[in-house]
Short mmCIF file of N, CA and C in Angstrom, two decimals:
data_model
loop_
_atom_site.label_atom_id
_atom_site.label_comp_id
_atom_site.label_asym_id
_atom_site.label_seq_id
_atom_site.Cartn_x
_atom_site.Cartn_y
_atom_site.Cartn_z
N GLN A 96 -226.17 40.98 -3.02
CA GLN A 96 -225.18 42.20 -2.79
C GLN A 96 -224.67 42.91 -2.15
N VAL A 97 -222.89 43.54 -2.43
CA VAL A 97 -222.05 44.53 -1.24
C VAL A 97 -221.81 44.96 -1.79
N ARG A 98 -222.07 46.96 -1.27
CA ARG A 98 -221.17 47.41 -2.00
C ARG A 98 -220.27 48.25 -0.95
N VAL A 99 -218.87 48.53 -0.87
CA VAL A 99 -217.85 48.56 -0.38
C VAL A 99 -217.68 50.53 -0.69
N VAL A 100 -217.01 51.10 0.37
CA VAL A 100 -216.27 51.80 0.33
C VAL A 100 -215.75 52.45 1.24
N GLU A 101 -214.51 52.89 0.01
CA GLU A 101 -212.76 52.89 1.03
C GLU A 101 -213.00 54.18 1.48
N SER A 102 -211.15 54.35 2.27
CA SER A 102 -211.57 55.37 2.92
C SER A 102 -210.28 55.89 3.70
N GLY A 103 -209.96 57.15 3.89
CA GLY A 103 -208.76 57.08 4.66
C GLY A 103 -207.47 56.79 3.37
N GLY A 104 -206.91 57.14 2.27
CA GLY A 104 -206.10 57.62 1.63
C GLY A 104 -205.75 59.49 1.63
N GLY A 105 -204.36 59.36 1.36
CA GLY A 105 -203.94 60.77 1.17
C GLY A 105 -202.40 61.03 1.09
N LEU A 106 -202.16 61.64 1.30
CA LEU A 106 -200.71 62.33 0.87
C LEU A 106 -199.79 62.17 1.79
N VAL A 107 -198.78 61.21 2.46
CA VAL A 107 -197.80 61.50 3.06
C VAL A 107 -196.77 60.97 2.84
N GLN A 108 -195.45 61.53 3.97
CA GLN A 108 -194.08 61.44 3.21
C GLN A 108 -193.27 59.89 4.05
N ALA A 109 -192.78 59.71 2.70
CA ALA A 109 -191.88 58.09 3.34
C ALA A 109 -191.77 57.88 4.84
N GLY A 110 -191.84 56.74 5.75
CA GLY A 110 -191.76 56.35 6.84
C GLY A 110 -192.89 56.84 7.65
N GLY A 111 -193.77 57.48 6.86
CA GLY A 111 -195.32 58.29 7.78
C GLY A 111 -196.62 56.62 7.88
N SER A 112 -197.39 56.53 8.10
CA SER A 112 -198.29 55.87 8.73
C SER A 112 -199.97 56.18 7.86
N LEU A 113 -200.45 55.58 7.56
CA LEU A 113 -202.00 55.92 7.02
C LEU A 113 -202.67 54.78 7.53
N ARG A 114 -203.95 54.73 7.63
CA ARG A 114 -205.16 53.49 8.35
C ARG A 114 -206.10 53.49 6.82
N LEU A 115 -207.00 52.74 6.40
CA LEU A 115 -207.79 52.50 5.22
C LEU A 115 -208.85 52.05 5.96
N SER A 116 -209.38 52.41 5.77
CA SER A 116 -211.29 51.99 6.05
C SER A 116 -211.76 51.52 4.95
N CYS A 117 -212.34 50.59 5.00
CA CYS A 117 -213.01 49.40 4.27
C CYS A 117 -214.87 49.41 4.34
N ALA A 118 -215.88 50.64 3.94
CA ALA A 118 -217.29 50.11 5.32
C ALA A 118 -217.94 49.42 3.93
N ALA A 119 -218.45 48.34 4.72
CA ALA A 119 -219.40 47.15 3.44
C ALA A 119 -221.21 47.94 3.43
N SER A 120 -221.67 47.75 2.87
CA SER A 120 -223.16 48.23 3.25
C SER A 120 -224.33 47.21 3.37
N ARG A 121 -223.34 45.93 4.31
CA ARG A 121 -224.19 45.20 5.38
C ARG A 121 -223.44 44.33 5.59
N SER A 122 -223.67 43.16 6.89
CA SER A 122 -222.82 42.28 7.79
C SER A 122 -221.97 41.46 6.66
N ILE A 123 -220.92 41.69 7.83
CA ILE A 123 -219.63 40.96 6.81
C ILE A 123 -219.23 39.82 7.62
N PHE A 124 -220.12 39.15 8.70
CA PHE A 124 -219.26 38.57 9.24
C PHE A 124 -219.39 36.86 8.57
N SER A 125 -220.04 36.63 7.83
CA SER A 125 -220.05 35.71 7.27
C SER A 125 -219.81 35.47 5.68
N ILE A 126 -219.41 36.54 5.50
CA ILE A 126 -218.44 37.29 4.23
C ILE A 126 -217.30 36.36 4.04
N ASN A 127 -216.98 35.42 2.76
CA ASN A 127 -215.65 34.50 3.38
C ASN A 127 -214.35 35.12 2.81
N SER A 128 -214.44 36.04 2.60
CA SER A 128 -212.92 36.92 2.68
C SER A 128 -212.88 38.34 1.96
N MET A 129 -212.31 39.33 3.05
CA MET A 129 -212.01 41.22 2.35
C MET A 129 -210.53 40.84 1.85
N GLY A 130 -210.35 42.08 1.17
CA GLY A 130 -209.21 42.14 0.88
C GLY A 130 -208.88 43.56 0.44
N TRP A 131 -207.49 43.87 0.99
CA TRP A 131 -207.39 44.90 -0.35
C TRP A 131 -206.19 44.81 -1.21
N TYR A 132 -206.62 45.40 -2.38
CA TYR A 132 -205.64 45.49 -3.15
C TYR A 132 -205.29 46.96 -4.08
N ARG A 133 -203.61 46.92 -4.87
CA ARG A 133 -203.70 48.15 -5.13
C ARG A 133 -203.06 48.09 -6.42
N GLN A 134 -203.21 49.22 -6.92
CA GLN A 134 -202.75 49.44 -8.85
C GLN A 134 -202.06 50.55 -8.56
N ALA A 135 -200.25 50.35 -9.07
CA ALA A 135 -199.91 51.82 -9.33
C ALA A 135 -200.17 51.82 -11.21
N PRO A 136 -199.96 53.13 -10.97
CA PRO A 136 -199.84 53.96 -12.91
C PRO A 136 -198.94 52.69 -13.51
N GLY A 137 -199.71 52.33 -14.77
CA GLY A 137 -198.86 51.16 -16.16
C GLY A 137 -198.61 49.90 -15.40
N LYS A 138 -198.98 49.95 -13.95
CA LYS A 138 -198.68 48.45 -13.58
C LYS A 138 -200.16 47.82 -13.20
N GLN A 139 -200.24 46.87 -13.38
CA GLN A 139 -201.27 45.70 -12.77
C GLN A 139 -202.04 45.56 -11.37
N ARG A 140 -203.65 45.26 -10.98
CA ARG A 140 -203.79 45.30 -9.89
C ARG A 140 -203.61 43.94 -9.18
N GLU A 141 -202.53 44.77 -7.96
CA GLU A 141 -201.85 43.36 -7.21
C GLU A 141 -202.62 43.14 -5.63
N LEU A 142 -202.06 41.61 -5.15
CA LEU A 142 -202.83 41.93 -4.15
C LEU A 142 -202.26 42.64 -3.22
N VAL A 143 -202.05 42.85 -1.77
CA VAL A 143 -201.59 43.31 -0.69
C VAL A 143 -201.74 43.19 0.77
N ALA A 144 -203.41 42.40 1.11
CA ALA A 144 -204.10 41.83 1.81
C ALA A 144 -204.89 41.72 2.10
N THR A 145 -205.15 40.23 3.00
CA THR A 145 -206.39 39.93 2.57
C THR A 145 -206.87 39.17 3.93
N ILE A 146 -208.14 38.84 4.56
CA ILE A 146 -208.51 38.50 5.59
C ILE A 146 -209.75 37.87 5.26
N THR A 147 -209.96 36.61 6.19
CA THR A 147 -211.33 35.78 6.01
C THR A 147 -211.91 35.86 7.07
N SER A 148 -213.11 34.94 7.14
CA SER A 148 -214.21 35.38 8.19
C SER A 148 -213.65 34.92 9.82
N GLY A 149 -212.84 33.87 9.38
CA GLY A 149 -212.04 33.18 10.45
C GLY A 149 -211.57 34.27 11.35
N GLY A 150 -210.49 35.43 10.01
CA GLY A 150 -209.16 35.96 10.78
C GLY A 150 -208.13 35.70 10.01
N SER A 151 -208.53 34.58 9.47
CA SER A 151 -206.77 34.45 8.61
C SER A 151 -206.51 35.53 8.06
N THR A 152 -204.96 36.17 7.95
CA THR A 152 -204.43 36.91 7.19
C THR A 152 -203.69 36.32 6.28
N ASN A 153 -203.46 37.32 4.83
CA ASN A 153 -202.43 36.69 4.09
C ASN A 153 -201.80 38.05 3.36
N TYR A 154 -200.65 38.37 3.62
CA TYR A 154 -200.09 39.14 2.70
C TYR A 154 -198.94 39.67 1.79
N ALA A 155 -198.96 40.16 0.83
CA ALA A 155 -197.96 40.34 0.07
C ALA A 155 -196.71 40.47 0.77
N ASP A 156 -195.73 39.98 -0.25
CA ASP A 156 -194.44 39.87 0.82
C ASP A 156 -194.02 41.16 0.77
N VAL A 157 -194.29 41.92 -0.28
CA VAL A 157 -193.48 43.56 0.05
C VAL A 157 -194.23 44.50 1.45
N VAL A 158 -194.94 43.98 1.61
CA VAL A 158 -195.74 45.08 2.70
C VAL A 158 -196.00 43.82 4.00
N LYS A 159 -195.45 42.70 4.18
CA LYS A 159 -195.47 42.13 5.18
C LYS A 159 -194.42 43.17 6.35
N GLY A 160 -195.15 42.79 7.76
CA GLY A 160 -193.81 43.73 8.49
C GLY A 160 -194.67 44.80 8.62
N ARG A 161 -195.13 45.43 7.50
CA ARG A 161 -195.38 46.85 7.54
C ARG A 161 -196.87 47.51 7.82
N PHE A 162 -197.18 46.49 7.05
CA PHE A 162 -198.91 46.84 6.71
C PHE A 162 -199.49 45.28 8.02
N THR A 163 -201.03 45.88 8.17
CA THR A 163 -201.25 44.87 9.39
C THR A 163 -203.25 45.54 8.72
N ILE A 164 -203.68 43.85 8.10
CA ILE A 164 -205.61 43.82 8.03
C ILE A 164 -206.12 43.46 9.62
N SER A 165 -207.45 44.39 9.36
CA SER A 165 -208.24 43.72 10.15
C SER A 165 -209.56 43.57 10.29
N ARG A 166 -210.36 42.98 10.52
CA ARG A 166 -212.16 43.48 10.80
C ARG A 166 -212.76 43.88 11.79
N ASP A 167 -213.75 44.40 11.37
CA ASP A 167 -214.64 45.04 12.63
C ASP A 167 -216.15 44.25 12.10
N ASN A 168 -216.11 43.43 12.27
CA ASN A 168 -218.13 42.93 11.82
C ASN A 168 -219.06 43.40 12.87
N ALA A 169 -218.65 44.32 14.37
CA ALA A 169 -219.70 45.31 14.32
C ALA A 169 -219.89 46.22 13.38
N LYS A 170 -218.98 46.49 12.86
CA LYS A 170 -219.03 48.48 12.11
C LYS A 170 -218.42 47.36 10.03
N ASN A 171 -218.98 46.06 9.79
CA ASN A 171 -219.07 45.91 9.00
C ASN A 171 -217.88 46.80 7.99
N THR A 172 -216.71 46.83 8.87
CA THR A 172 -215.64 47.45 8.13
C THR A 172 -214.29 46.61 8.40
N VAL A 173 -213.95 47.25 6.98
CA VAL A 173 -212.04 45.90 7.55
C VAL A 173 -210.79 46.90 7.31
N TYR A 174 -209.93 47.26 7.51
CA TYR A 174 -209.06 48.40 8.40
C TYR A 174 -207.97 47.90 7.34
N LEU A 175 -206.94 48.90 7.32
CA LEU A 175 -205.41 48.27 6.56
C LEU A 175 -204.55 49.48 6.87
N GLN A 176 -203.97 49.18 8.22
CA GLN A 176 -202.89 50.14 8.91
C GLN A 176 -201.90 49.73 8.01
N MET A 177 -201.33 50.94 7.17
CA MET A 177 -199.80 51.13 6.95
C MET A 177 -198.81 52.40 7.36
N ASN A 178 -197.97 51.07 7.86
CA ASN A 178 -196.88 51.86 8.59
C ASN A 178 -194.76 51.79 7.64
N SER A 179 -194.38 52.83 7.94
CA SER A 179 -193.38 52.63 7.36
C SER A 179 -193.59 52.74 5.58
N LEU A 180 -194.25 53.74 5.33
CA LEU A 180 -194.90 53.85 4.10
C LEU A 180 -193.47 54.45 3.18
N LYS A 181 -193.25 53.54 1.90
CA LYS A 181 -191.80 54.24 1.16
C LYS A 181 -192.72 54.53 -0.67
N PRO A 182 -192.24 55.19 -1.53
CA PRO A 182 -192.69 55.66 -2.43
C PRO A 182 -193.62 54.78 -3.23
N GLU A 183 -192.60 53.48 -2.60
CA GLU A 183 -193.18 52.30 -4.07
C GLU A 183 -194.69 51.81 -3.27
N ASP A 184 -195.25 52.09 -2.69
CA ASP A 184 -196.51 51.96 -2.20
C ASP A 184 -197.42 53.27 -2.44
N THR A 185 -197.12 53.78 -3.00
CA THR A 185 -198.29 54.61 -3.89
C THR A 185 -198.79 54.17 -4.54
N ALA A 186 -200.19 54.25 -4.72
CA ALA A 186 -200.84 53.50 -5.60
C ALA A 186 -202.85 54.06 -5.23
N VAL A 187 -203.46 53.51 -5.95
CA VAL A 187 -205.00 53.36 -5.71
C VAL A 187 -205.31 51.94 -4.93
N TYR A 188 -205.39 51.81 -3.57
CA TYR A 188 -206.50 50.97 -3.28
C TYR A 188 -207.39 50.66 -3.45
N TYR A 189 -207.55 49.15 -3.30
CA TYR A 189 -209.13 48.93 -3.75
C TYR A 189 -209.56 47.60 -2.48
N CYS A 190 -210.31 47.95 -2.06
CA CYS A 190 -211.50 46.75 -0.98
C CYS A 190 -211.98 45.80 -2.35
N ASN A 191 -211.73 45.15 -1.84
CA ASN A 191 -212.36 43.55 -2.34
C ASN A 191 -212.62 42.92 -1.37
N VAL A 192 -214.48 42.23 -1.82
CA VAL A 192 -215.56 41.65 -1.65
C VAL A 192 -215.48 40.06 -1.69
N TYR A 193 -214.84 39.03 -0.88
CA TYR A 193 -215.15 37.68 -2.23
C TYR A 193 -216.48 37.13 -1.17
N GLU A 194 -217.38 36.41 -1.75
CA GLU A 194 -218.44 35.72 -1.81
C GLU A 194 -218.38 34.40 -2.41
N ASP A 195 -218.57 33.35 -1.43
CA ASP A 195 -218.52 31.79 -2.00
C ASP A 195 -219.98 30.94 -1.44
N ILE A 196 -221.29 31.95 -1.81
CA ILE A 196 -222.95 31.40 -2.32
C ILE A 196 -222.98 29.95 -2.22
N SER A 197 -222.87 28.76 -1.74
CA SER A 197 -223.42 27.37 -2.32
C SER A 197 -222.72 27.71 -3.74
N GLY A 198 -221.53 27.88 -3.65
CA GLY A 198 -220.69 27.47 -5.18
C GLY A 198 -220.61 28.13 -5.74
N LEU A 199 -221.79 29.56 -5.72
CA LEU A 199 -221.57 30.33 -7.42
C LEU A 199 -220.39 31.83 -6.15
N LYS A 200 -219.38 32.16 -6.89
CA LYS A 200 -218.84 33.00 -6.46
C LYS A 200 -219.34 34.20 -7.03
N TYR A 201 -218.26 35.43 -5.95
CA TYR A 201 -219.04 36.54 -6.45
C TYR A 201 -217.98 37.15 -6.08
N ALA A 202 -217.78 38.29 -6.35
CA ALA A 202 -216.40 39.69 -5.93
C ALA A 202 -217.01 40.62 -6.29
N TYR A 203 -216.73 41.64 -5.46
CA TYR A 203 -217.25 43.38 -5.52
C TYR A 203 -216.19 43.87 -5.25
N TRP A 204 -215.87 45.53 -6.43
CA TRP A 204 -214.64 46.16 -5.82
C TRP A 204 -215.35 47.72 -5.41
N GLY A 205 -214.78 48.04 -4.39
CA GLY A 205 -214.79 49.69 -4.48
C GLY A 205 -214.19 50.47 -5.07
N GLN A 206 -214.29 51.80 -5.19
CA GLN A 206 -213.83 53.03 -6.00
C GLN A 206 -212.26 53.03 -6.38
N GLY A 207 -211.79 52.72 -5.44
CA GLY A 207 -210.82 53.10 -4.49
C GLY A 207 -210.27 53.97 -4.01
N THR A 208 -209.25 53.64 -2.84
CA THR A 208 -208.32 55.26 -2.93
C THR A 208 -206.83 56.08 -2.65
N GLN A 209 -207.10 56.80 -3.39
CA GLN A 209 -205.25 57.34 -3.48
C GLN A 209 -204.02 57.01 -2.31
N VAL A 210 -203.79 56.65 -2.96
CA VAL A 210 -202.75 56.51 -1.41
C VAL A 210 -201.28 56.82 -2.37
N THR A 211 -200.56 58.03 -2.02
CA THR A 211 -199.46 58.74 -2.42
C THR A 211 -198.02 59.25 -0.89
N VAL A 212 -196.86 58.23 -1.40
CA VAL A 212 -195.84 58.14 -0.47
C VAL A 212 -194.77 59.41 -0.93
N SER A 213 -194.67 60.28 -0.75
CA SER A 213 -193.62 60.84 -1.10
C SER A 213 -192.17 60.66 -0.44
N SER A 214 -191.11 61.33 -1.51
CA SER A 214 -189.65 60.50 -0.44
C SER A 214 -189.22 61.79 -0.08
#
């Protein structure tokens, strides 16, 4: 089992930047994939970005070129650097951990961190 805690959210003006952190309760070295999802009021949760254990990344089209996901295995932490923020980026951002252990799949979620972008 893995527990994750997000931090770094807050209020920022449009065009500004924030860096979110997702700290895991144990080593993330062998975790298949970690990522960030977000959910705006009245909308479904959506993928923002993911990063695999090998360092491959995937981004939603709406954040490509503005957001960067990275991981620090030594600190058991995944980051989401968000630049050029827009009001439509306002949402609760959740960290996700995905593990496939001998065919058994596990997913863990954090409690979320609020990001609010003012126009």
